[in-house]
Amino acid sequence: MTITLTSAGYVSIAELVIYLPSLFAAAVVTSRHGFRRSSGWIYTLILCVIRIAGAGCQLATYNDHSTGLLTTTAILDLVGISPLLFATLGIMSRFVGFVNARGNRIFSTVYFRVIQLCITAALILSITGGTNSFKNGTYSVQATSKVGIAVYLVAFLGISWILLRSFGYRAAVPATETRSLFAVSLAWPLIAVRLAYAVLSTFVNDPTFSSFGGSVAVRVGMAVVEEYLVVIDYIILGFNLKVLTPEERGEIAHGSSKARRRGDGGEEGYQAIVSHGGR
């Protein structure tokens, strides 16, 4: 049987072409910096997996129109925002760790934990909404999906405040560590556009922005391209940053305020790097 691909199908093929090699690069970067969730790079790896799986499911719908497959495709589309935000938060936690080590505690571990909880809650809500999106055989945006997008926006605002405030402390970190700040600055407008598309597709009753059956050009221009550019941005950053030893990770990067009490020497390690110019 001959399968005639639509423009959405060609986009899925393009995603497979670009994300498969990116998956390998993300795996290399993640292995360099460690698979800790706080490091951030593991989420670029997760996003690559999600987009590869999503593209595969979308292509599979040409032969299988089952509700289960369509639901899986919808869920994979919705959850892609969470690894973008988690990766950004992890990278910023590294920068803030250096700043905190100089005695300028601009953000506490609790602040980062609250944002993590927001992203996690939004992820759960998105999965729940996606699960019920084809309940009646046709795609419809669920209330839980709307709440999830709203919580994503709250998390993004929290990350934006970290980024904005961190600019005033560039001189407090080694020169090489400012790369994190500039990489996130490049990613910020891309993530903002991606979130704008999510808001439009969720809250605006306009088929142009519909995740299913909407304008493919709009989805590519406001979601697909943005996600991939952020992945590339963070992968390049990962290859250009120093790999921190366990002793060099700060309290936030350790993922717990207990790090110092365990004698990990987290902040002291940061101090050592700062005093030596990050060499």
PDB file of C-alpha atoms in Angstrom:
ATOM      1  CA  MET A   1       0.000   0.000   0.000  1.00  0.00           C
ATOM      2  CA  THR A   2       1.349   3.391  -1.010  1.00  0.00           C
ATOM      3  CA  ILE A   3       1.489   5.976   1.756  1.00  0.00           C
ATOM      4  CA  THR A   4       1.125   9.621   0.817  1.00  0.00           C
ATOM      5  CA  LEU A   5       2.887  11.798   3.348  1.00  0.00           C
ATOM      6  CA  THR A   6       1.445  15.130   4.370  1.00  0.00           C
ATOM      7  CA  SER A   7       3.559  18.135   5.312  1.00  0.00           C
ATOM      8  CA  ALA A   8       3.357  17.000   8.945  1.00  0.00           C
ATOM      9  CA  GLY A   9       4.858  13.669   7.919  1.00  0.00           C
ATOM     10  CA  TYR A  10       7.780  15.357   6.225  1.00  0.00           C
ATOM     11  CA  VAL A  11       8.371  17.422   9.357  1.00  0.00           C
ATOM     12  CA  SER A  12       8.485  14.206  11.383  1.00  0.00           C
ATOM     13  CA  ILE A  13      11.086  12.769   9.006  1.00  0.00           C
ATOM     14  CA  ALA A  14      13.112  15.966   9.354  1.00  0.00           C
ATOM     15  CA  GLU A  15      12.918  15.657  13.145  1.00  0.00           C
ATOM     16  CA  LEU A  16      14.286  12.124  12.969  1.00  0.00           C
ATOM     17  CA  VAL A  17      17.126  13.300  10.733  1.00  0.00           C
ATOM     18  CA  ILE A  18      18.190  16.130  13.057  1.00  0.00           C
ATOM     19  CA  TYR A  19      17.483  14.561  16.436  1.00  0.00           C
ATOM     20  CA  LEU A  20      19.178  11.194  15.917  1.00  0.00           C
ATOM     21  CA  PRO A  21      22.702  12.688  15.643  1.00  0.00           C
ATOM     22  CA  SER A  22      21.773  15.220  18.330  1.00  0.00           C
ATOM     23  CA  LEU A  23      20.874  12.311  20.600  1.00  0.00           C
ATOM     24  CA  PHE A  24      24.418  11.000  20.271  1.00  0.00           C
ATOM     25  CA  ALA A  25      25.926  14.439  20.939  1.00  0.00           C
ATOM     26  CA  ALA A  26      23.639  14.964  23.942  1.00  0.00           C
ATOM     27  CA  ALA A  27      24.653  11.560  25.311  1.00  0.00           C
ATOM     28  CA  VAL A  28      28.330  12.502  25.040  1.00  0.00           C
ATOM     29  CA  VAL A  29      27.767  15.816  26.831  1.00  0.00           C
ATOM     30  CA  THR A  30      25.675  14.163  29.519  1.00  0.00           C
ATOM     31  CA  SER A  31      28.321  11.505  30.103  1.00  0.00           C
ATOM     32  CA  ARG A  32      30.914  14.286  30.479  1.00  0.00           C
ATOM     33  CA  HIS A  33      28.977  16.243  33.087  1.00  0.00           C
ATOM     34  CA  GLY A  34      27.167  13.331  34.710  1.00  0.00           C
ATOM     35  CA  PHE A  35      23.629  12.037  34.635  1.00  0.00           C
ATOM     36  CA  ARG A  36      22.541  14.039  37.681  1.00  0.00           C
ATOM     37  CA  ARG A  37      19.251  15.818  37.121  1.00  0.00           C
ATOM     38  CA  SER A  38      20.703  19.006  38.584  1.00  0.00           C
ATOM     39  CA  SER A  39      23.372  19.199  35.875  1.00  0.00           C
ATOM     40  CA  GLY A  40      20.758  20.060  33.238  1.00  0.00           C
ATOM     41  CA  TRP A  41      22.242  18.290  30.246  1.00  0.00           C
ATOM     42  CA  ILE A  42      20.445  15.039  30.846  1.00  0.00           C
ATOM     43  CA  TYR A  43      17.260  16.875  29.888  1.00  0.00           C
ATOM     44  CA  THR A  44      18.630  17.707  26.442  1.00  0.00           C
ATOM     45  CA  LEU A  45      19.100  13.969  26.054  1.00  0.00           C
ATOM     46  CA  ILE A  46      15.549  13.331  27.249  1.00  0.00           C
ATOM     47  CA  LEU A  47      14.132  15.912  24.840  1.00  0.00           C
ATOM     48  CA  CYS A  48      15.936  14.245  21.935  1.00  0.00           C
ATOM     49  CA  VAL A  49      14.389  10.906  22.923  1.00  0.00           C
ATOM     50  CA  ILE A  50      10.929  12.486  23.246  1.00  0.00           C
ATOM     51  CA  ARG A  51      11.110  14.129  19.835  1.00  0.00           C
ATOM     52  CA  ILE A  52      12.418  10.982  18.140  1.00  0.00           C
ATOM     53  CA  ALA A  53       9.633   8.940  19.730  1.00  0.00           C
ATOM     54  CA  GLY A  54       7.047  11.591  18.847  1.00  0.00           C
ATOM     55  CA  ALA A  55       8.154  11.719  15.219  1.00  0.00           C
ATOM     56  CA  GLY A  56       8.038   7.932  15.034  1.00  0.00           C
ATOM     57  CA  CYS A  57       4.532   7.839  16.495  1.00  0.00           C
ATOM     58  CA  GLN A  58       3.336  10.533  14.114  1.00  0.00           C
ATOM     59  CA  LEU A  59       4.615   8.578  11.127  1.00  0.00           C
ATOM     60  CA  ALA A  60       3.035   5.418  12.508  1.00  0.00           C
ATOM     61  CA  THR A  61      -0.387   7.091  12.471  1.00  0.00           C
ATOM     62  CA  TYR A  62      -0.401   6.791   8.676  1.00  0.00           C
ATOM     63  CA  ASN A  63      -0.932   3.040   9.123  1.00  0.00           C
ATOM     64  CA  ASP A  64      -2.528   2.967  12.552  1.00  0.00           C
ATOM     65  CA  HIS A  65      -5.300   5.407  13.439  1.00  0.00           C
ATOM     66  CA  SER A  66      -5.937   3.926  16.864  1.00  0.00           C
ATOM     67  CA  THR A  67      -6.838   6.253  19.699  1.00  0.00           C
ATOM     68  CA  GLY A  68      -3.947   4.908  21.756  1.00  0.00           C
ATOM     69  CA  LEU A  69      -1.344   5.920  19.186  1.00  0.00           C
ATOM     70  CA  LEU A  70      -2.909   9.341  18.669  1.00  0.00           C
ATOM     71  CA  THR A  71      -2.999   9.858  22.428  1.00  0.00           C
ATOM     72  CA  THR A  72       0.669   8.906  22.750  1.00  0.00           C
ATOM     73  CA  THR A  73       1.548  11.388  20.009  1.00  0.00           C
ATOM     74  CA  ALA A  74      -0.395  14.134  21.807  1.00  0.00           C
ATOM     75  CA  ILE A  75       1.301  13.404  25.129  1.00  0.00           C
ATOM     76  CA  LEU A  76       4.785  13.457  23.603  1.00  0.00           C
ATOM     77  CA  ASP A  77       3.998  16.797  21.998  1.00  0.00           C
ATOM     78  CA  LEU A  78       2.824  18.306  25.294  1.00  0.00           C
ATOM     79  CA  VAL A  79       5.627  17.084  27.562  1.00  0.00           C
ATOM     80  CA  GLY A  80       8.457  18.498  25.437  1.00  0.00           C
ATOM     81  CA  ILE A  81       8.368  21.807  27.296  1.00  0.00           C
ATOM     82  CA  SER A  82       9.409  20.269  30.613  1.00  0.00           C
ATOM     83  CA  PRO A  83      12.917  19.122  29.571  1.00  0.00           C
ATOM     84  CA  LEU A  84      13.540  22.566  28.047  1.00  0.00           C
ATOM     85  CA  LEU A  85      12.781  24.218  31.373  1.00  0.00           C
ATOM     86  CA  PHE A  86      14.559  21.582  33.464  1.00  0.00           C
ATOM     87  CA  ALA A  87      17.702  21.897  31.332  1.00  0.00           C
ATOM     88  CA  THR A  88      17.663  25.680  31.635  1.00  0.00           C
ATOM     89  CA  LEU A  89      17.133  25.510  35.384  1.00  0.00           C
ATOM     90  CA  GLY A  90      19.999  23.041  35.784  1.00  0.00           C
ATOM     91  CA  ILE A  91      22.410  25.214  33.825  1.00  0.00           C
ATOM     92  CA  MET A  92      21.437  28.289  35.825  1.00  0.00           C
ATOM     93  CA  SER A  93      21.913  26.379  39.079  1.00  0.00           C
ATOM     94  CA  ARG A  94      25.563  25.917  38.151  1.00  0.00           C
ATOM     95  CA  PHE A  95      26.035  29.649  37.561  1.00  0.00           C
ATOM     96  CA  VAL A  96      24.204  30.607  40.754  1.00  0.00           C
ATOM     97  CA  GLY A  97      26.337  28.096  42.666  1.00  0.00           C
ATOM     98  CA  PHE A  98      29.453  30.038  41.725  1.00  0.00           C
ATOM     99  CA  VAL A  99      27.837  33.321  42.738  1.00  0.00           C
ATOM    100  CA  ASN A 100      26.647  31.921  46.068  1.00  0.00           C
ATOM    101  CA  ALA A 101      30.152  30.650  46.780  1.00  0.00           C
ATOM    102  CA  ARG A 102      31.386  34.233  46.803  1.00  0.00           C
ATOM    103  CA  GLY A 103      29.030  35.011  49.664  1.00  0.00           C
ATOM    104  CA  ASN A 104      26.358  36.576  47.439  1.00  0.00           C
ATOM    105  CA  ARG A 105      23.458  34.216  48.072  1.00  0.00           C
ATOM    106  CA  ILE A 106      21.192  35.546  45.356  1.00  0.00           C
ATOM    107  CA  PHE A 107      19.021  32.421  45.288  1.00  0.00           C
ATOM    108  CA  SER A 108      18.546  29.602  47.761  1.00  0.00           C
ATOM    109  CA  THR A 109      18.121  25.916  47.100  1.00  0.00           C
ATOM    110  CA  VAL A 110      14.467  26.271  48.099  1.00  0.00           C
ATOM    111  CA  TYR A 111      13.820  28.696  45.227  1.00  0.00           C
ATOM    112  CA  PHE A 112      15.145  26.167  42.728  1.00  0.00           C
ATOM    113  CA  ARG A 113      13.125  23.380  44.357  1.00  0.00           C
ATOM    114  CA  VAL A 114       9.901  25.376  44.017  1.00  0.00           C
ATOM    115  CA  ILE A 115      10.510  25.860  40.295  1.00  0.00           C
ATOM    116  CA  GLN A 116      11.318  22.161  39.925  1.00  0.00           C
ATOM    117  CA  LEU A 117       8.033  21.294  41.615  1.00  0.00           C
ATOM    118  CA  CYS A 118       6.164  23.645  39.268  1.00  0.00           C
ATOM    119  CA  ILE A 119       7.694  22.011  36.191  1.00  0.00           C
ATOM    120  CA  THR A 120       6.974  18.544  37.566  1.00  0.00           C
ATOM    121  CA  ALA A 121       3.366  19.471  38.341  1.00  0.00           C
ATOM    122  CA  ALA A 122       2.940  20.923  34.848  1.00  0.00           C
ATOM    123  CA  LEU A 123       4.393  17.749  33.357  1.00  0.00           C
ATOM    124  CA  ILE A 124       1.921  15.573  35.258  1.00  0.00           C
ATOM    125  CA  LEU A 125      -0.985  17.806  34.260  1.00  0.00           C
ATOM    126  CA  SER A 126       0.126  17.720  30.617  1.00  0.00           C
ATOM    127  CA  ILE A 127       0.296  13.939  30.620  1.00  0.00           C
ATOM    128  CA  THR A 128      -3.139  13.739  32.229  1.00  0.00           C
ATOM    129  CA  GLY A 129      -4.574  16.162  29.698  1.00  0.00           C
ATOM    130  CA  GLY A 130      -2.964  14.358  26.791  1.00  0.00           C
ATOM    131  CA  THR A 131      -4.321  11.030  28.001  1.00  0.00           C
ATOM    132  CA  ASN A 132      -7.875  12.350  27.742  1.00  0.00           C
ATOM    133  CA  SER A 133      -7.402  14.474  24.611  1.00  0.00           C
ATOM    134  CA  PHE A 134      -8.934  11.864  22.277  1.00  0.00           C
ATOM    135  CA  LYS A 135     -11.612  10.618  24.644  1.00  0.00           C
ATOM    136  CA  ASN A 136     -14.425  11.237  22.131  1.00  0.00           C
ATOM    137  CA  GLY A 137     -12.482  10.200  19.060  1.00  0.00           C
ATOM    138  CA  THR A 138     -11.509  13.744  18.116  1.00  0.00           C
ATOM    139  CA  TYR A 139      -8.774  15.923  19.553  1.00  0.00           C
ATOM    140  CA  SER A 140      -9.838  18.401  22.215  1.00  0.00           C
ATOM    141  CA  VAL A 141      -7.806  20.419  24.711  1.00  0.00           C
ATOM    142  CA  GLN A 142      -8.495  19.329  28.274  1.00  0.00           C
ATOM    143  CA  ALA A 143      -8.743  21.620  31.297  1.00  0.00           C
ATOM    144  CA  THR A 144      -5.786  19.853  32.904  1.00  0.00           C
ATOM    145  CA  SER A 145      -3.664  20.701  29.868  1.00  0.00           C
ATOM    146  CA  LYS A 146      -4.610  24.359  30.245  1.00  0.00           C
ATOM    147  CA  VAL A 147      -3.625  24.353  33.899  1.00  0.00           C
ATOM    148  CA  GLY A 148      -0.378  22.608  32.993  1.00  0.00           C
ATOM    149  CA  ILE A 149       0.539  25.312  30.463  1.00  0.00           C
ATOM    150  CA  ALA A 150      -0.258  27.990  33.047  1.00  0.00           C
ATOM    151  CA  VAL A 151       2.073  26.326  35.552  1.00  0.00           C
ATOM    152  CA  TYR A 152       4.783  26.081  32.876  1.00  0.00           C
ATOM    153  CA  LEU A 153       4.481  29.849  32.473  1.00  0.00           C
ATOM    154  CA  VAL A 154       4.935  30.351  36.215  1.00  0.00           C
ATOM    155  CA  ALA A 155       8.079  28.206  36.128  1.00  0.00           C
ATOM    156  CA  PHE A 156       9.383  30.124  33.118  1.00  0.00           C
ATOM    157  CA  LEU A 157       8.869  33.430  34.910  1.00  0.00           C
ATOM    158  CA  GLY A 158      10.795  32.042  37.878  1.00  0.00           C
ATOM    159  CA  ILE A 159      13.686  31.024  35.626  1.00  0.00           C
ATOM    160  CA  SER A 160      13.562  34.409  33.891  1.00  0.00           C
ATOM    161  CA  TRP A 161      14.031  36.129  37.240  1.00  0.00           C
ATOM    162  CA  ILE A 162      17.094  33.971  37.929  1.00  0.00           C
ATOM    163  CA  LEU A 163      18.552  34.919  34.555  1.00  0.00           C
ATOM    164  CA  LEU A 164      17.808  38.621  34.934  1.00  0.00           C
ATOM    165  CA  ARG A 165      19.247  38.891  38.419  1.00  0.00           C
ATOM    166  CA  SER A 166      22.310  36.792  37.572  1.00  0.00           C
ATOM    167  CA  PHE A 167      23.501  39.323  34.997  1.00  0.00           C
ATOM    168  CA  GLY A 168      24.521  41.634  37.815  1.00  0.00           C
ATOM    169  CA  TYR A 169      26.922  39.010  39.173  1.00  0.00           C
ATOM    170  CA  ARG A 170      28.927  38.138  36.067  1.00  0.00           C
ATOM    171  CA  ALA A 171      32.095  39.472  37.667  1.00  0.00           C
ATOM    172  CA  ALA A 172      31.665  37.065  40.597  1.00  0.00           C
ATOM    173  CA  VAL A 173      32.306  33.941  38.528  1.00  0.00           C
ATOM    174  CA  PRO A 174      35.218  32.693  36.402  1.00  0.00           C
ATOM    175  CA  ALA A 175      35.158  34.061  32.867  1.00  0.00           C
ATOM    176  CA  THR A 176      34.482  30.627  31.393  1.00  0.00           C
ATOM    177  CA  GLU A 177      31.365  30.208  33.538  1.00  0.00           C
ATOM    178  CA  THR A 178      29.717  33.286  32.017  1.00  0.00           C
ATOM    179  CA  ARG A 179      29.162  31.084  28.972  1.00  0.00           C
ATOM    180  CA  SER A 180      26.256  29.512  30.853  1.00  0.00           C
ATOM    181  CA  LEU A 181      24.627  32.892  31.281  1.00  0.00           C
ATOM    182  CA  PHE A 182      24.960  33.827  27.631  1.00  0.00           C
ATOM    183  CA  ALA A 183      23.811  30.400  26.409  1.00  0.00           C
ATOM    184  CA  VAL A 184      20.645  30.676  28.489  1.00  0.00           C
ATOM    185  CA  SER A 185      20.191  34.247  27.253  1.00  0.00           C
ATOM    186  CA  LEU A 186      20.219  32.918  23.684  1.00  0.00           C
ATOM    187  CA  ALA A 187      17.761  30.180  24.616  1.00  0.00           C
ATOM    188  CA  TRP A 188      15.380  32.459  26.532  1.00  0.00           C
ATOM    189  CA  PRO A 189      13.556  34.040  23.549  1.00  0.00           C
ATOM    190  CA  LEU A 190      13.365  30.653  21.836  1.00  0.00           C
ATOM    191  CA  ILE A 191      11.728  29.079  24.876  1.00  0.00           C
ATOM    192  CA  ALA A 192       9.422  32.108  25.153  1.00  0.00           C
ATOM    193  CA  VAL A 193       8.234  31.594  21.566  1.00  0.00           C
ATOM    194  CA  ARG A 194       7.769  27.868  22.213  1.00  0.00           C
ATOM    195  CA  LEU A 195       5.643  28.651  25.250  1.00  0.00           C
ATOM    196  CA  ALA A 196       3.696  31.248  23.277  1.00  0.00           C
ATOM    197  CA  TYR A 197       2.807  28.553  20.749  1.00  0.00           C
ATOM    198  CA  ALA A 198       1.709  26.256  23.576  1.00  0.00           C
ATOM    199  CA  VAL A 199      -0.491  29.016  24.987  1.00  0.00           C
ATOM    200  CA  LEU A 200      -2.040  29.765  21.587  1.00  0.00           C
ATOM    201  CA  SER A 201      -2.667  26.104  20.782  1.00  0.00           C
ATOM    202  CA  THR A 202      -4.206  25.539  24.210  1.00  0.00           C
ATOM    203  CA  PHE A 203      -6.221  28.662  24.942  1.00  0.00           C
ATOM    204  CA  VAL A 204      -7.019  30.202  21.539  1.00  0.00           C
ATOM    205  CA  ASN A 205      -9.847  28.673  19.541  1.00  0.00           C
ATOM    206  CA  ASP A 206      -8.051  29.048  16.221  1.00  0.00           C
ATOM    207  CA  PRO A 207      -7.351  25.967  14.079  1.00  0.00           C
ATOM    208  CA  THR A 208      -4.149  27.618  12.841  1.00  0.00           C
ATOM    209  CA  PHE A 209      -2.513  26.886  16.194  1.00  0.00           C
ATOM    210  CA  SER A 210      -4.034  23.462  16.767  1.00  0.00           C
ATOM    211  CA  SER A 211      -1.474  20.781  17.590  1.00  0.00           C
ATOM    212  CA  PHE A 212      -3.439  18.370  15.382  1.00  0.00           C
ATOM    213  CA  GLY A 213      -4.590  19.570  11.996  1.00  0.00           C
ATOM    214  CA  GLY A 214      -3.274  23.094  12.478  1.00  0.00           C
ATOM    215  CA  SER A 215      -0.806  25.004  10.338  1.00  0.00           C
ATOM    216  CA  VAL A 216       2.371  22.960   9.987  1.00  0.00           C
ATOM    217  CA  ALA A 217       4.323  26.079   9.030  1.00  0.00           C
ATOM    218  CA  VAL A 218       3.281  27.813  12.256  1.00  0.00           C
ATOM    219  CA  ARG A 219       4.191  24.769  14.358  1.00  0.00           C
ATOM    220  CA  VAL A 220       7.592  24.514  12.699  1.00  0.00           C
ATOM    221  CA  GLY A 221       8.226  28.248  13.037  1.00  0.00           C
ATOM    222  CA  MET A 222       7.107  28.514  16.658  1.00  0.00           C
ATOM    223  CA  ALA A 223       7.914  25.126  18.178  1.00  0.00           C
ATOM    224  CA  VAL A 224      10.030  22.685  16.181  1.00  0.00           C
ATOM    225  CA  VAL A 225      12.800  25.112  15.239  1.00  0.00           C
ATOM    226  CA  GLU A 226      12.910  26.715  18.692  1.00  0.00           C
ATOM    227  CA  GLU A 227      13.251  23.415  20.529  1.00  0.00           C
ATOM    228  CA  TYR A 228      16.019  22.192  18.277  1.00  0.00           C
ATOM    229  CA  LEU A 229      17.999  25.435  18.501  1.00  0.00           C
ATOM    230  CA  VAL A 230      17.865  25.280  22.298  1.00  0.00           C
ATOM    231  CA  VAL A 231      19.110  21.685  22.218  1.00  0.00           C
ATOM    232  CA  ILE A 232      22.031  22.661  19.970  1.00  0.00           C
ATOM    233  CA  ASP A 233      22.759  25.727  22.125  1.00  0.00           C
ATOM    234  CA  TYR A 234      22.987  23.644  25.296  1.00  0.00           C
ATOM    235  CA  ILE A 235      24.967  20.839  23.666  1.00  0.00           C
ATOM    236  CA  ILE A 236      27.577  23.329  22.449  1.00  0.00           C
ATOM    237  CA  LEU A 237      27.672  24.848  25.936  1.00  0.00           C
ATOM    238  CA  GLY A 238      28.196  21.414  27.456  1.00  0.00           C
ATOM    239  CA  PHE A 239      31.247  20.801  25.292  1.00  0.00           C
ATOM    240  CA  ASN A 240      32.713  24.167  26.298  1.00  0.00           C
ATOM    241  CA  LEU A 241      32.277  24.084  30.063  1.00  0.00           C
ATOM    242  CA  LYS A 242      34.655  22.535  32.556  1.00  0.00           C
ATOM    243  CA  VAL A 243      33.544  19.246  34.072  1.00  0.00           C
ATOM    244  CA  LEU A 244      33.096  19.774  37.803  1.00  0.00           C
ATOM    245  CA  THR A 245      34.268  17.213  40.323  1.00  0.00           C
ATOM    246  CA  PRO A 246      31.933  16.288  43.207  1.00  0.00           C
ATOM    247  CA  GLU A 247      33.950  18.585  45.464  1.00  0.00           C
ATOM    248  CA  GLU A 248      33.481  21.484  43.062  1.00  0.00           C
ATOM    249  CA  ARG A 249      29.696  21.397  42.951  1.00  0.00           C
ATOM    250  CA  GLY A 250      27.808  23.898  45.030  1.00  0.00           C
ATOM    251  CA  GLU A 251      24.864  23.334  47.318  1.00  0.00           C
ATOM    252  CA  ILE A 252      22.273  23.826  44.586  1.00  0.00           C
ATOM    253  CA  ALA A 253      24.046  21.564  42.095  1.00  0.00           C
ATOM    254  CA  HIS A 254      24.306  18.864  44.743  1.00  0.00           C
ATOM    255  CA  GLY A 255      20.530  18.903  44.840  1.00  0.00           C
ATOM    256  CA  SER A 256      20.226  19.246  48.587  1.00  0.00           C
ATOM    257  CA  SER A 257      21.057  21.622  51.370  1.00  0.00           C
ATOM    258  CA  LYS A 258      22.475  18.586  53.158  1.00  0.00           C
ATOM    259  CA  ALA A 259      25.487  18.638  50.858  1.00  0.00           C
ATOM    260  CA  ARG A 260      27.487  20.922  53.082  1.00  0.00           C
ATOM    261  CA  ARG A 261      26.516  19.050  56.235  1.00  0.00           C
ATOM    262  CA  ARG A 262      27.768  15.810  54.672  1.00  0.00           C
ATOM    263  CA  GLY A 263      31.144  17.443  54.221  1.00  0.00           C
ATOM    264  CA  ASP A 264      31.010  17.316  50.419  1.00  0.00           C
ATOM    265  CA  GLY A 265      32.872  20.599  50.296  1.00  0.00           C
ATOM    266  CA  GLY A 266      30.535  21.859  47.599  1.00  0.00           C
ATOM    267  CA  GLU A 267      30.798  25.584  48.168  1.00  0.00           C
ATOM    268  CA  GLU A 268      34.448  25.314  49.147  1.00  0.00           C
ATOM    269  CA  GLY A 269      35.069  23.630  45.808  1.00  0.00           C
ATOM    270  CA  TYR A 270      33.375  26.470  44.019  1.00  0.00           C
ATOM    271  CA  GLN A 271      35.537  28.892  45.959  1.00  0.00           C
ATOM    272  CA  ALA A 272      38.632  27.040  44.811  1.00  0.00           C
ATOM    273  CA  ILE A 273      37.601  27.305  41.170  1.00  0.00           C
ATOM    274  CA  VAL A 274      36.707  30.976  41.524  1.00  0.00           C
ATOM    275  CA  SER A 275      40.004  31.805  43.180  1.00  0.00           C
ATOM    276  CA  HIS A 276      41.913  30.058  40.391  1.00  0.00           C
ATOM    277  CA  GLY A 277      39.920  31.697  37.603  1.00  0.00           C
ATOM    278  CA  GLY A 278      38.114  28.500  36.670  1.00  0.00           C
ATOM    279  CA  ARG A 279      41.286  26.902  35.268  1.00  0.00           C
TER     280      ARG A 279
END
